[in-house]
mmCIF file of C-alpha atoms in Angstrom:
data_model
loop_
_atom_site.group_PDB
_atom_site.id
_atom_site.type_symbol
_atom_site.label_atom_id
_atom_site.label_comp_id
_atom_site.label_asym_id
_atom_site.label_seq_id
_atom_site.Cartn_x
_atom_site.Cartn_y
_atom_site.Cartn_z
ATOM 1 C CA UNK A 912 17.835 0.811 -25.898
ATOM 2 C CA UNK A 913 14.056 0.834 -26.136
ATOM 3 C CA UNK A 914 11.505 -0.132 -23.528
ATOM 4 C CA UNK A 915 7.843 -0.809 -23.513
ATOM 5 C CA UNK A 916 5.766 1.029 -20.937
ATOM 6 C CA UNK A 917 2.178 1.654 -19.708
ATOM 7 C CA UNK A 918 1.195 5.287 -19.938
ATOM 8 C CA UNK A 919 -1.619 7.140 -18.203
ATOM 9 C CA UNK A 920 -2.204 9.906 -20.692
ATOM 10 C CA UNK A 921 -5.014 11.693 -18.994
ATOM 11 C CA UNK A 922 -7.707 11.050 -16.404
ATOM 12 C CA UNK A 923 -10.449 8.552 -17.248
ATOM 13 C CA UNK A 924 -11.224 4.908 -17.006
ATOM 14 C CA UNK A 925 -8.765 1.995 -17.349
ATOM 15 C CA UNK A 926 -9.452 1.893 -21.128
ATOM 16 C CA UNK A 927 -7.451 5.259 -21.619
ATOM 17 C CA UNK A 928 -4.165 3.518 -20.666
ATOM 18 C CA UNK A 929 -1.617 3.318 -23.605
ATOM 19 C CA UNK A 930 1.162 0.984 -24.409
ATOM 20 C CA UNK A 931 4.118 2.973 -25.629
ATOM 21 C CA UNK A 932 7.745 2.443 -26.570
ATOM 22 C CA UNK A 933 10.498 4.855 -25.943
ATOM 23 C CA UNK A 934 14.208 5.142 -25.815
ATOM 24 C CA UNK A 935 15.817 4.538 -22.503
ATOM 25 C CA UNK A 936 19.012 6.481 -21.653
ATOM 26 C CA UNK A 937 22.049 4.836 -20.381
ATOM 27 C CA UNK A 938 22.559 4.978 -16.595
ATOM 28 C CA UNK A 939 24.439 8.037 -15.477
ATOM 29 C CA UNK A 940 26.553 8.493 -12.262
ATOM 30 C CA UNK A 941 24.851 6.890 -9.313
ATOM 31 C CA UNK A 942 22.200 5.203 -11.530
ATOM 32 C CA UNK A 943 21.489 1.551 -12.705
ATOM 33 C CA UNK A 944 19.389 0.109 -15.435
ATOM 34 C CA UNK A 945 16.983 -2.685 -14.365
ATOM 35 C CA UNK A 946 15.200 -5.259 -16.288
ATOM 36 C CA UNK A 947 11.840 -5.458 -14.502
ATOM 37 C CA UNK A 948 10.670 -8.872 -13.333
ATOM 38 C CA UNK A 949 7.507 -7.886 -11.612
ATOM 39 C CA UNK A 950 5.739 -4.617 -10.596
ATOM 40 C CA UNK A 951 2.935 -3.941 -8.379
ATOM 41 C CA UNK A 952 -0.595 -2.511 -8.812
ATOM 42 C CA UNK A 953 -1.985 -0.448 -6.025
ATOM 43 C CA UNK A 954 -5.098 1.483 -5.169
ATOM 44 C CA UNK A 955 -3.027 4.590 -5.529
ATOM 45 C CA UNK A 956 -2.968 3.974 -9.324
ATOM 46 C CA UNK A 957 -6.770 3.813 -9.363
ATOM 47 C CA UNK A 958 -6.797 7.149 -7.752
ATOM 48 C CA UNK A 959 -4.203 8.587 -10.046
ATOM 49 C CA UNK A 960 -6.201 7.489 -13.077
ATOM 50 C CA UNK A 961 -9.033 9.618 -11.691
ATOM 51 C CA UNK A 962 -6.634 12.525 -10.942
ATOM 52 C CA UNK A 963 -7.419 11.961 -7.192
ATOM 53 C CA UNK A 964 -3.937 10.806 -5.763
ATOM 54 C CA UNK A 965 -2.328 13.483 -3.581
ATOM 55 C CA UNK A 966 1.208 12.828 -4.826
ATOM 56 C CA UNK A 967 0.692 12.162 -8.490
ATOM 57 C CA UNK A 968 2.609 13.929 -11.254
ATOM 58 C CA UNK A 969 0.952 15.795 -14.105
ATOM 59 C CA UNK A 970 -0.451 13.702 -17.040
ATOM 60 C CA UNK A 971 0.890 11.978 -19.174
ATOM 61 C CA UNK A 972 3.115 9.747 -16.991
ATOM 62 C CA UNK A 973 4.060 6.053 -16.426
ATOM 63 C CA UNK A 974 2.603 4.709 -13.162
ATOM 64 C CA UNK A 975 3.984 1.959 -11.135
ATOM 65 C CA UNK A 976 4.824 2.285 -7.407
ATOM 66 C CA UNK A 977 7.328 -0.554 -6.908
ATOM 67 C CA UNK A 978 9.253 -3.317 -8.649
ATOM 68 C CA UNK A 979 11.663 -6.255 -8.540
ATOM 69 C CA UNK A 980 14.296 -6.296 -11.260
ATOM 70 C CA UNK A 981 17.686 -7.427 -12.326
ATOM 71 C CA UNK A 982 20.670 -4.903 -12.712
ATOM 72 C CA UNK A 983 21.614 -4.941 -16.314
ATOM 73 C CA UNK A 984 23.972 -1.947 -16.291
ATOM 74 C CA UNK A 985 25.451 0.352 -13.827
ATOM 75 C CA UNK A 986 26.542 3.987 -14.251
ATOM 76 C CA UNK A 987 29.896 5.449 -13.037
ATOM 77 C CA UNK A 988 30.489 5.066 -9.355
ATOM 78 C CA UNK A 989 27.939 2.148 -8.926
ATOM 79 C CA UNK A 990 29.054 -1.345 -8.060
ATOM 80 C CA UNK A 991 25.523 -2.778 -7.428
ATOM 81 C CA UNK A 992 24.573 -5.975 -9.370
ATOM 82 C CA UNK A 993 22.146 -8.814 -8.953
ATOM 83 C CA UNK A 994 18.460 -8.640 -8.101
ATOM 84 C CA UNK A 995 16.947 -5.727 -6.280
ATOM 85 C CA UNK A 996 13.685 -4.259 -5.026
ATOM 86 C CA UNK A 997 12.700 -0.633 -5.573
ATOM 87 C CA UNK A 998 9.934 1.706 -4.477
ATOM 88 C CA UNK A 999 9.600 4.176 -7.367
ATOM 89 C CA UNK A 1000 6.126 5.832 -6.782
ATOM 90 C CA UNK A 1001 5.796 6.158 -10.513
ATOM 91 C CA UNK A 1002 7.569 4.680 -13.585
ATOM 92 C CA UNK A 1003 7.628 0.974 -12.684
ATOM 93 C CA UNK A 1004 5.073 -0.159 -15.290
ATOM 94 C CA UNK A 1005 7.876 -0.738 -17.752
ATOM 95 C CA UNK A 1006 10.063 -3.512 -19.188
ATOM 96 C CA UNK A 1007 13.139 -1.630 -18.230
ATOM 97 C CA UNK A 1008 13.909 1.361 -16.016
ATOM 98 C CA UNK A 1009 16.855 3.574 -15.117
ATOM 99 C CA UNK A 1010 16.852 4.383 -11.345
ATOM 100 C CA UNK A 1011 19.076 5.871 -8.708
ATOM 101 C CA UNK A 1012 21.101 3.162 -7.048
ATOM 102 C CA UNK A 1013 20.260 4.591 -3.570
ATOM 103 C CA UNK A 1014 17.512 2.685 -1.697
ATOM 104 C CA UNK A 1015 17.738 -0.331 -3.920
ATOM 105 C CA UNK A 1016 17.499 -3.352 -1.563
ATOM 106 C CA UNK A 1017 19.033 -6.751 -2.553
ATOM 107 C CA UNK A 1018 16.520 -9.654 -3.167
ATOM 108 C CA UNK A 1019 17.564 -13.276 -2.815
ATOM 109 C CA UNK A 1020 17.483 -15.120 -6.058
ATOM 110 C CA UNK A 1021 15.245 -17.979 -4.804
ATOM 111 C CA UNK A 1022 12.364 -15.679 -3.771
ATOM 112 C CA UNK A 1023 9.273 -15.230 -6.003
ATOM 113 C CA UNK A 1024 9.444 -11.846 -7.657
ATOM 114 C CA UNK A 1025 5.643 -11.295 -7.221
ATOM 115 C CA UNK A 1026 5.679 -12.026 -3.560
ATOM 116 C CA UNK A 1027 8.499 -9.686 -2.959
ATOM 117 C CA UNK A 1028 6.768 -6.934 -4.956
ATOM 118 C CA UNK A 1029 3.736 -7.518 -2.628
ATOM 119 C CA UNK A 1030 6.005 -6.643 0.318
ATOM 120 C CA UNK A 1031 7.712 -3.498 -0.998
ATOM 121 C CA UNK A 1032 5.284 -0.524 -0.607
ATOM 122 C CA UNK A 1033 2.574 -2.605 1.153
ATOM 123 C CA UNK A 1034 4.889 -4.545 3.426
ATOM 124 C CA UNK A 1035 6.899 -1.619 4.549
ATOM 125 C CA UNK A 1036 3.794 0.396 5.053
ATOM 126 C CA UNK A 1037 2.196 -2.329 7.238
ATOM 127 C CA UNK A 1038 5.493 -3.088 9.177
ATOM 128 C CA UNK A 1039 6.145 0.472 10.076
ATOM 129 C CA UNK A 1040 2.549 1.216 11.083
ATOM 130 C CA UNK A 1041 2.488 -1.921 13.253
ATOM 131 C CA UNK A 1042 5.994 -1.668 14.831
ATOM 132 C CA UNK A 1043 7.214 1.995 14.534
ATOM 133 C CA UNK A 1044 3.907 4.018 14.709
ATOM 134 C CA UNK A 1045 1.333 1.995 16.720
ATOM 135 C CA UNK A 1046 3.939 -0.192 18.465
ATOM 136 C CA UNK A 1047 1.447 -3.039 18.707
ATOM 137 C CA UNK A 1048 2.032 -5.258 21.633
ATOM 138 C CA UNK A 1049 1.083 -8.737 22.743
ATOM 139 C CA UNK A 1050 -2.374 -8.968 24.137
ATOM 140 C CA UNK A 1051 -3.791 -5.925 22.541
ATOM 141 C CA UNK A 1052 -6.763 -5.793 20.160
ATOM 142 C CA UNK A 1053 -6.492 -3.801 16.969
ATOM 143 C CA UNK A 1054 -8.853 -2.949 14.111
ATOM 144 C CA UNK A 1055 -7.819 -3.255 10.488
ATOM 145 C CA UNK A 1056 -10.053 -1.734 7.866
ATOM 146 C CA UNK A 1057 -9.809 -3.141 4.399
ATOM 147 C CA UNK A 1058 -8.426 -6.356 5.799
ATOM 148 C CA UNK A 1059 -8.577 -8.207 2.484
ATOM 149 C CA UNK A 1060 -6.456 -5.560 0.708
ATOM 150 C CA UNK A 1061 -2.888 -5.495 -0.248
ATOM 151 C CA UNK A 1062 -1.798 -3.602 2.913
ATOM 152 C CA UNK A 1063 -4.678 -4.922 5.116
ATOM 153 C CA UNK A 1064 -3.670 -8.622 4.726
ATOM 154 C CA UNK A 1065 -0.152 -7.765 5.843
ATOM 155 C CA UNK A 1066 -1.445 -5.661 8.696
ATOM 156 C CA UNK A 1067 -3.448 -8.586 9.855
ATOM 157 C CA UNK A 1068 -0.434 -11.017 9.603
ATOM 158 C CA UNK A 1069 2.057 -8.621 11.199
ATOM 159 C CA UNK A 1070 -0.363 -7.803 14.108
ATOM 160 C CA UNK A 1071 -1.102 -11.401 14.775
ATOM 161 C CA UNK A 1072 2.678 -12.073 14.693
ATOM 162 C CA UNK A 1073 3.075 -9.406 17.334
ATOM 163 C CA UNK A 1074 0.700 -11.265 19.607
ATOM 164 C CA UNK A 1075 -2.287 -9.009 19.132
ATOM 165 C CA UNK A 1076 -5.934 -10.020 18.385
ATOM 166 C CA UNK A 1077 -7.231 -8.537 15.155
ATOM 167 C CA UNK A 1078 -10.654 -7.388 14.043
ATOM 168 C CA UNK A 1079 -10.786 -7.008 10.281
ATOM 169 C CA UNK A 1080 -13.387 -5.209 8.249
ATOM 170 C CA UNK A 1081 -14.225 -6.387 4.724
ATOM 171 C CA UNK A 1082 -17.210 -6.934 2.452
ATOM 172 C CA UNK A 1083 -19.123 -10.068 3.591
ATOM 173 C CA UNK A 1084 -17.974 -12.027 0.497
ATOM 174 C CA UNK A 1085 -14.336 -11.753 1.884
ATOM 175 C CA UNK A 1086 -15.081 -12.758 5.450
ATOM 176 C CA UNK A 1087 -13.911 -16.306 5.046
ATOM 177 C CA UNK A 1088 -10.527 -15.062 3.744
ATOM 178 C CA UNK A 1089 -10.244 -12.715 6.747
ATOM 179 C CA UNK A 1090 -11.327 -15.542 9.147
ATOM 180 C CA UNK A 1091 -8.665 -17.835 7.544
ATOM 181 C CA UNK A 1092 -5.983 -15.371 8.264
ATOM 182 C CA UNK A 1093 -6.879 -15.539 11.946
ATOM 183 C CA UNK A 1094 -8.821 -12.267 12.264
ATOM 184 C CA UNK A 1095 -12.339 -11.495 13.450
ATOM 185 C CA UNK A 1096 -14.375 -10.325 10.276
ATOM 186 C CA UNK A 1097 -16.920 -7.444 10.420
ATOM 187 C CA UNK A 1098 -18.778 -5.726 7.679
ATOM 188 C CA UNK A 1099 -17.400 -2.213 7.186
ATOM 189 C CA UNK A 1100 -20.873 -1.091 5.908
ATOM 190 C CA UNK A 1101 -22.644 -2.175 9.117
ATOM 191 C CA UNK A 1102 -24.183 0.944 10.704
ATOM 192 C CA UNK A 1103 -23.536 -0.707 14.081
ATOM 193 C CA UNK A 1104 -19.875 -1.290 13.388
ATOM 194 C CA UNK A 1105 -18.541 0.497 16.499
ATOM 195 C CA UNK A 1106 -20.963 -1.496 18.601
ATOM 196 C CA UNK A 1107 -19.751 -4.776 16.989
ATOM 197 C CA UNK A 1108 -16.133 -3.796 17.680
ATOM 198 C CA UNK A 1109 -17.019 -3.003 21.302
ATOM 199 C CA UNK A 1110 -18.476 -6.547 21.642
ATOM 200 C CA UNK A 1111 -15.092 -7.955 21.072
ATOM 201 C CA UNK A 1112 -13.122 -5.120 22.742
ATOM 202 C CA UNK A 1113 -15.435 -3.509 25.421
ATOM 203 C CA UNK A 1114 -12.877 -0.916 26.418
ATOM 204 C CA UNK A 1115 -12.050 -0.092 22.729
ATOM 205 C CA UNK A 1116 -9.120 -1.127 20.557
ATOM 206 C CA UNK A 1117 -5.461 -0.198 20.982
ATOM 207 C CA UNK A 1118 -5.098 0.768 17.365
ATOM 208 C CA UNK A 1119 -7.232 1.392 14.138
ATOM 209 C CA UNK A 1120 -5.639 1.306 10.762
ATOM 210 C CA UNK A 1121 -7.794 3.245 8.327
ATOM 211 C CA UNK A 1122 -7.136 3.246 4.621
ATOM 212 C CA UNK A 1123 -10.318 4.985 3.656
ATOM 213 C CA UNK A 1124 -10.729 8.101 5.567
ATOM 214 C CA UNK A 1125 -13.953 10.002 4.445
ATOM 215 C CA UNK A 1126 -17.105 9.772 6.496
ATOM 216 C CA UNK A 1127 -15.898 6.565 8.233
ATOM 217 C CA UNK A 1128 -13.201 8.360 10.094
ATOM 218 C CA UNK A 1129 -15.493 9.243 12.985
ATOM 219 C CA UNK A 1130 -16.419 5.498 13.541
ATOM 220 C CA UNK A 1131 -12.706 4.632 13.515
ATOM 221 C CA UNK A 1132 -12.088 7.174 16.231
ATOM 222 C CA UNK A 1133 -14.994 5.979 18.311
ATOM 223 C CA UNK A 1134 -13.658 2.390 18.099
ATOM 224 C CA UNK A 1135 -10.525 3.447 20.062
ATOM 225 C CA UNK A 1136 -9.975 2.817 23.718
ATOM 226 C CA UNK A 1137 -8.165 5.246 26.048
ATOM 227 C CA UNK A 1138 -4.474 5.436 25.029
ATOM 228 C CA UNK A 1139 -5.308 4.163 21.502
ATOM 229 C CA UNK A 1140 -4.078 5.549 18.222
ATOM 230 C CA UNK A 1141 -5.958 5.936 14.822
ATOM 231 C CA UNK A 1142 -3.569 5.734 11.852
ATOM 232 C CA UNK A 1143 -4.921 6.977 8.574
ATOM 233 C CA UNK A 1144 -2.880 5.969 5.542
ATOM 234 C CA UNK A 1145 -5.134 6.535 2.505
ATOM 235 C CA UNK A 1146 -8.354 8.120 1.296
ATOM 236 C CA UNK A 1147 -9.973 5.298 -0.654
ATOM 237 C CA UNK A 1148 -13.562 6.407 0.401
ATOM 238 C CA UNK A 1149 -13.077 9.767 -1.354
ATOM 239 C CA UNK A 1150 -12.310 8.395 -4.806
ATOM 240 C CA UNK A 1151 -15.355 9.851 -6.402
ATOM 241 C CA UNK A 1152 -15.024 13.242 -4.686
ATOM 242 C CA UNK A 1153 -14.678 16.408 -6.775
ATOM 243 C CA UNK A 1154 -12.514 19.491 -6.449
ATOM 244 C CA UNK A 1155 -8.966 19.818 -5.067
ATOM 245 C CA UNK A 1156 -7.413 16.334 -4.730
ATOM 246 C CA UNK A 1157 -5.534 17.275 -1.547
ATOM 247 C CA UNK A 1158 -8.783 18.184 0.256
ATOM 248 C CA UNK A 1159 -9.335 14.629 1.651
ATOM 249 C CA UNK A 1160 -5.909 14.610 3.149
ATOM 250 C CA UNK A 1161 -6.183 18.176 4.517
ATOM 251 C CA UNK A 1162 -9.651 17.305 6.029
ATOM 252 C CA UNK A 1163 -8.452 14.063 7.625
ATOM 253 C CA UNK A 1164 -5.316 15.659 8.977
ATOM 254 C CA UNK A 1165 -7.269 18.550 10.462
ATOM 255 C CA UNK A 1166 -9.652 16.133 12.203
ATOM 256 C CA UNK A 1167 -6.746 14.005 13.572
ATOM 257 C CA UNK A 1168 -4.982 17.006 15.024
ATOM 258 C CA UNK A 1169 -8.113 18.408 16.577
ATOM 259 C CA UNK A 1170 -9.194 14.999 18.024
ATOM 260 C CA UNK A 1171 -5.764 14.470 19.418
ATOM 261 C CA UNK A 1172 -5.975 17.691 21.266
ATOM 262 C CA UNK A 1173 -9.057 16.526 23.257
ATOM 263 C CA UNK A 1174 -8.464 15.236 26.717
ATOM 264 C CA UNK A 1175 -9.574 11.808 26.065
ATOM 265 C CA UNK A 1176 -6.167 9.831 25.951
ATOM 266 C CA UNK A 1177 -6.542 8.995 22.284
ATOM 267 C CA UNK A 1178 -4.430 10.258 19.410
ATOM 268 C CA UNK A 1179 -4.498 10.283 15.641
ATOM 269 C CA UNK A 1180 -1.681 10.099 13.126
ATOM 270 C CA UNK A 1181 -1.492 10.367 9.201
ATOM 271 C CA UNK A 1182 1.066 7.857 7.846
ATOM 272 C CA UNK A 1183 2.702 8.323 4.421
ATOM 273 C CA UNK A 1184 5.673 5.969 3.284
ATOM 274 C CA UNK A 1185 8.846 7.522 2.161
ATOM 275 C CA UNK A 1186 12.443 6.673 1.616
ATOM 276 C CA UNK A 1187 13.431 8.228 4.867
ATOM 277 C CA UNK A 1188 12.694 6.831 8.321
ATOM 278 C CA UNK A 1189 14.238 3.371 8.014
ATOM 279 C CA UNK A 1190 12.747 2.426 4.647
ATOM 280 C CA UNK A 1191 15.829 0.394 3.514
ATOM 281 C CA UNK A 1192 16.159 -1.327 6.791
ATOM 282 C CA UNK A 1193 12.417 -2.245 7.151
ATOM 283 C CA UNK A 1194 12.186 -3.481 3.471
ATOM 284 C CA UNK A 1195 15.198 -5.810 4.216
ATOM 285 C CA UNK A 1196 13.395 -7.044 7.285
ATOM 286 C CA UNK A 1197 10.162 -7.829 5.553
ATOM 287 C CA UNK A 1198 11.998 -9.558 2.665
ATOM 288 C CA UNK A 1199 13.862 -11.606 5.274
ATOM 289 C CA UNK A 1200 10.645 -12.516 6.956
ATOM 290 C CA UNK A 1201 9.464 -13.817 3.521
ATOM 291 C CA UNK A 1202 12.587 -15.772 3.138
ATOM 292 C CA UNK A 1203 12.093 -17.407 6.547
ATOM 293 C CA UNK A 1204 8.489 -18.191 5.852
ATOM 294 C CA UNK A 1205 7.351 -15.944 8.712
ATOM 295 C CA UNK A 1206 5.341 -13.527 6.503
ATOM 296 C CA UNK A 1207 3.368 -14.644 3.477
ATOM 297 C CA UNK A 1208 1.911 -11.925 1.265
ATOM 298 C CA UNK A 1209 -1.259 -12.637 -0.649
ATOM 299 C CA UNK A 1210 -0.795 -12.431 -4.469
ATOM 300 C CA UNK A 1211 -4.226 -11.991 -5.904
ATOM 301 C CA UNK A 1212 -3.356 -12.166 -9.589
ATOM 302 C CA UNK A 1213 -0.398 -12.142 -11.915
ATOM 303 C CA UNK A 1214 -1.026 -10.440 -15.251
ATOM 304 C CA UNK A 1215 1.026 -9.468 -18.231
ATOM 305 C CA UNK A 1216 2.065 -5.804 -18.344
ATOM 306 C CA UNK A 1217 -0.237 -5.185 -21.269
ATOM 307 C CA UNK A 1218 -3.224 -6.217 -19.064
ATOM 308 C CA UNK A 1219 -2.773 -3.160 -16.776
ATOM 309 C CA UNK A 1220 -6.267 -1.917 -17.578
ATOM 310 C CA UNK A 1221 -7.796 -5.164 -16.366
ATOM 311 C CA UNK A 1222 -5.722 -4.934 -13.171
ATOM 312 C CA UNK A 1223 -7.115 -1.539 -12.450
ATOM 313 C CA UNK A 1224 -10.740 -2.687 -13.189
ATOM 314 C CA UNK A 1225 -10.204 -5.551 -10.672
ATOM 315 C CA UNK A 1226 -8.920 -3.169 -7.997
ATOM 316 C CA UNK A 1227 -11.587 -0.589 -8.664
ATOM 317 C CA UNK A 1228 -14.304 -3.325 -8.356
ATOM 318 C CA UNK A 1229 -12.797 -4.401 -5.039
ATOM 319 C CA UNK A 1230 -12.823 -7.885 -6.415
ATOM 320 C CA UNK A 1231 -9.507 -9.031 -5.136
ATOM 321 C CA UNK A 1232 -7.845 -10.278 -1.934
ATOM 322 C CA UNK A 1233 -4.271 -9.157 -1.682
ATOM 323 C CA UNK A 1234 -1.922 -7.736 -4.281
ATOM 324 C CA UNK A 1235 -2.183 -7.731 -8.164
ATOM 325 C CA UNK A 1236 1.188 -7.965 -9.775
ATOM 326 C CA UNK A 1237 2.131 -7.185 -13.423
ATOM 327 C CA UNK A 1238 4.798 -9.273 -15.211
ATOM 328 C CA UNK A 1239 6.614 -7.514 -18.122
#
């Protein structure tokens, strides 16, 4: 069976993406073949295209961090069928995929595939940072950087659901959206950002969720109150850096370790999603919250798979609120 895929052949701009067709093998033991309904677009793919993502494979490769699909065929020893969600890290920008059956989470037939995709990597990331890492509690104030992004919008909603007050940074053009979600909007480029945060939380915030790292990390740390935690989960601010692509993560981790050793009651943590540490359980939880109407992801755009270059341009331009989804 053949499948159409989007390929990143080498580093460059969105225009270098290629549409290719290749033969798909039959699923082997412990595998399934899925017909993809929807697949997500993340800032990680913008970084991959520049060769700047810490966990990317060598070029050429098929990107695509997550998907919702229907089981078409199962290999020996697999009884799974129906509709499922998967975090793939790469390979999901395809009409069909063959994947291990492990860590595939059932998806109710009545849910919108694009909304579920918006909850796979982004939703589990936000849920785990709020509930398993920061342990946000009622009455606390937290700071969410990139509050209009795919993860940021979910961080805002989950923190509010936990009873916290949320300060969200975004560009001024997105402040109305941040305010509509129930958060206090601030401009992340404001040189007095820490002072603005302290106006709303004089003692500092209980948690900061930082997707950017880079030079702004010091301001995130300065916004914390005693006992607070800074969680770094990306390096968007270092997209145009040169040199070793791991350097932003090594640098950020070194700072977090050093700062956490200081006797000031604050701590730092680097978060990276993986299939361990309750992934299946937490993905099932956020899907159930969607089913109950308690968590609504923001789908910024739904584009055909062939328009993947446009999707990356939109993300690179910081022009969207929420998640972009590709529909094969």
